[in-house]
mmCIF file of C-alpha atoms in Angstrom:
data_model
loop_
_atom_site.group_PDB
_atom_site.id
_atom_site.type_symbol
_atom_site.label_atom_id
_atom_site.label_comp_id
_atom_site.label_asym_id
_atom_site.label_seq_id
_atom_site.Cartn_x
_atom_site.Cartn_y
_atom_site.Cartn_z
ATOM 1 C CA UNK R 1 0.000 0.000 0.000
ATOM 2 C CA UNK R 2 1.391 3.306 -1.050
ATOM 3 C CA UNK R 3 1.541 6.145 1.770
ATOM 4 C CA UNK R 4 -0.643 9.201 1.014
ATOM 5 C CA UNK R 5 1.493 12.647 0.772
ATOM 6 C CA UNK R 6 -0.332 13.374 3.965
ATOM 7 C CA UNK R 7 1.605 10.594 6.094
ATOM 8 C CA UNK R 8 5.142 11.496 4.276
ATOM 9 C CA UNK R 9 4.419 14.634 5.154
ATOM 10 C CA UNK R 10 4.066 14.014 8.720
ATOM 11 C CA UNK R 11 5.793 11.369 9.418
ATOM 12 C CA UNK R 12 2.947 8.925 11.174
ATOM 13 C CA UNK R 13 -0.280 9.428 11.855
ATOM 14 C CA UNK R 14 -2.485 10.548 15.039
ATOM 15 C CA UNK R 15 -4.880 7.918 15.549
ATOM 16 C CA UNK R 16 -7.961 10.043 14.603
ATOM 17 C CA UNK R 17 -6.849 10.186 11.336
ATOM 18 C CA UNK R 18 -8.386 6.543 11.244
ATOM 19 C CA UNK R 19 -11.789 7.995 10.836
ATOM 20 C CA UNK R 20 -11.289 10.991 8.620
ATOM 21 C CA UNK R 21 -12.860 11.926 5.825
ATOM 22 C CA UNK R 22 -9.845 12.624 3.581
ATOM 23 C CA UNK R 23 -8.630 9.318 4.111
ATOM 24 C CA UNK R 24 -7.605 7.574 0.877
ATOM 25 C CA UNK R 25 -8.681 10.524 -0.731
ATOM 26 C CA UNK R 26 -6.532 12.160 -3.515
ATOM 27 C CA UNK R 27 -3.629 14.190 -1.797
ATOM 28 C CA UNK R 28 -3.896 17.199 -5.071
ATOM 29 C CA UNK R 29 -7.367 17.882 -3.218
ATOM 30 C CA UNK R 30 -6.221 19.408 -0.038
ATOM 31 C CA UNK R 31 -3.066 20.698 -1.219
ATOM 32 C CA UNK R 32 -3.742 22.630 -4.503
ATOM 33 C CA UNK R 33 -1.737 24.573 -6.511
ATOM 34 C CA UNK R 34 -1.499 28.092 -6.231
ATOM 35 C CA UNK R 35 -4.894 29.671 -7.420
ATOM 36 C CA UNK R 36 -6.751 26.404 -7.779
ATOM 37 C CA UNK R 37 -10.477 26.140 -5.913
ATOM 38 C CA UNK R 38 -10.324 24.837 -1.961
ATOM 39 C CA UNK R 39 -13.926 24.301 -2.391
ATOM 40 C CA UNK R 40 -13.952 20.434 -2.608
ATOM 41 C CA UNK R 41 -11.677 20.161 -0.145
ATOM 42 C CA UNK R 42 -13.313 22.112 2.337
ATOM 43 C CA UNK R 43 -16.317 20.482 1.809
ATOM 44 C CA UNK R 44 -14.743 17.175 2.967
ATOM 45 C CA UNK R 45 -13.844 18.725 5.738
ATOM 46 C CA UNK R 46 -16.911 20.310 7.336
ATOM 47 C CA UNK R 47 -18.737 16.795 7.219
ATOM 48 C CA UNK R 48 -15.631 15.294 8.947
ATOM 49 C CA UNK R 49 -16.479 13.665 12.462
ATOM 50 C CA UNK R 50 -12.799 15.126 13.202
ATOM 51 C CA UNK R 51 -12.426 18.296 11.989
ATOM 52 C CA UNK R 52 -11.441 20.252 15.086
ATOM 53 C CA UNK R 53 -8.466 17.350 15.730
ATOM 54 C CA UNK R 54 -7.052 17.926 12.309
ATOM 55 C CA UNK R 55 -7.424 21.956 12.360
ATOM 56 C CA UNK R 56 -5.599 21.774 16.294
ATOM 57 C CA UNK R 57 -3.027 19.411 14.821
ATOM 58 C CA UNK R 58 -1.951 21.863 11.826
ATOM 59 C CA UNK R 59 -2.005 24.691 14.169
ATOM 60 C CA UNK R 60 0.097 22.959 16.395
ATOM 61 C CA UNK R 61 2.315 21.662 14.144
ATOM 62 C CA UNK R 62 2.611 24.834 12.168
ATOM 63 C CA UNK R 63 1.773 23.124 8.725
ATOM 64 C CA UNK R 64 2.440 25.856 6.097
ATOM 65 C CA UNK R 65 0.691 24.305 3.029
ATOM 66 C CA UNK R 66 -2.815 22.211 2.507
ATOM 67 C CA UNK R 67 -6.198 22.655 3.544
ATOM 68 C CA UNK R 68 -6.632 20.961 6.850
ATOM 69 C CA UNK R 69 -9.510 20.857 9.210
ATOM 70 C CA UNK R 70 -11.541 23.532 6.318
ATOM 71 C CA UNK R 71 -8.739 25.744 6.434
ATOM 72 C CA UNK R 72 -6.320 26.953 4.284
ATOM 73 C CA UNK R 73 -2.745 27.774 5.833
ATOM 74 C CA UNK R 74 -3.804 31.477 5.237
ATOM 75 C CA UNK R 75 -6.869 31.134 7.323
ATOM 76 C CA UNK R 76 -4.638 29.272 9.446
ATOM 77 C CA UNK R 77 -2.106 32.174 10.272
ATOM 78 C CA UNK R 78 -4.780 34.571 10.800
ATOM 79 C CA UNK R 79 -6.392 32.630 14.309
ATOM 80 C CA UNK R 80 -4.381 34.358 16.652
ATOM 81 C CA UNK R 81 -3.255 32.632 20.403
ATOM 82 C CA UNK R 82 -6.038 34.614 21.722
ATOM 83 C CA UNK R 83 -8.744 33.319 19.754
ATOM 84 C CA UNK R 84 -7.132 29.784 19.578
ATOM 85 C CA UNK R 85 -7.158 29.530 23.277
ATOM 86 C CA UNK R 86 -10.354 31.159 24.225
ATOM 87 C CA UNK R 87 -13.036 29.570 21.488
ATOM 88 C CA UNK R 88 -13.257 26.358 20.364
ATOM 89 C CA UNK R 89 -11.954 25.090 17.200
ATOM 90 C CA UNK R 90 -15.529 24.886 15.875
ATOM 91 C CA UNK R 91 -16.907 28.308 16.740
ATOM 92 C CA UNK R 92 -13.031 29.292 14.720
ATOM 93 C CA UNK R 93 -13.708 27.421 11.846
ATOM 94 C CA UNK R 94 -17.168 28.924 10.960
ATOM 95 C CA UNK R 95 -15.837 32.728 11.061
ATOM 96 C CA UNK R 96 -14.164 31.242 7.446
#
């Protein structure tokens, strides 16, 4: 079985990513070239049982490209400590 970009990326996986969404799913949709649509990607996401682990993990870790938990790394950078630490991830994710 071939690893998904995802896993290289990160070098193992948490243990929720067992029951993602995006698993098996084609790595070009959550990390699209420049200018290309986030749409599908972020629609994965916001049906995903574990949205809020994968948007804490790429804060966390400080992951500078792909979409993860709905958001983009831009969206990413712009939740500040403040908000991170005072709303949860949920509440975060619907103000984009």
């Amino acid at each position: 079985m071939e690893n998904s970009i995802i896993e290289e990326l990160i070098g193992g996986m948490p243990s929720w990513t067992e029951e993602a969404n995006c698993k098996g799913a084609d790595a070009d949709i959550f990390f699209p070239e420049r200018g290309a649509s986030t749409r599908k990607a972020k629609s994965i996401c916001r049906a995903c049982s574990v949205q809020e682990d994968c948007l804490e993990f790429a804060i966390e870790n400080s992951e500078k490209f792909g979409i993860w938990g709905g958001l983009s790394e831009r969206e990413r950078r712009r939740i500040n400590v403040r908000e991170f630490t005072t709303q949860t991830l949920g509440t975060l994710v619907k103000k984009y």
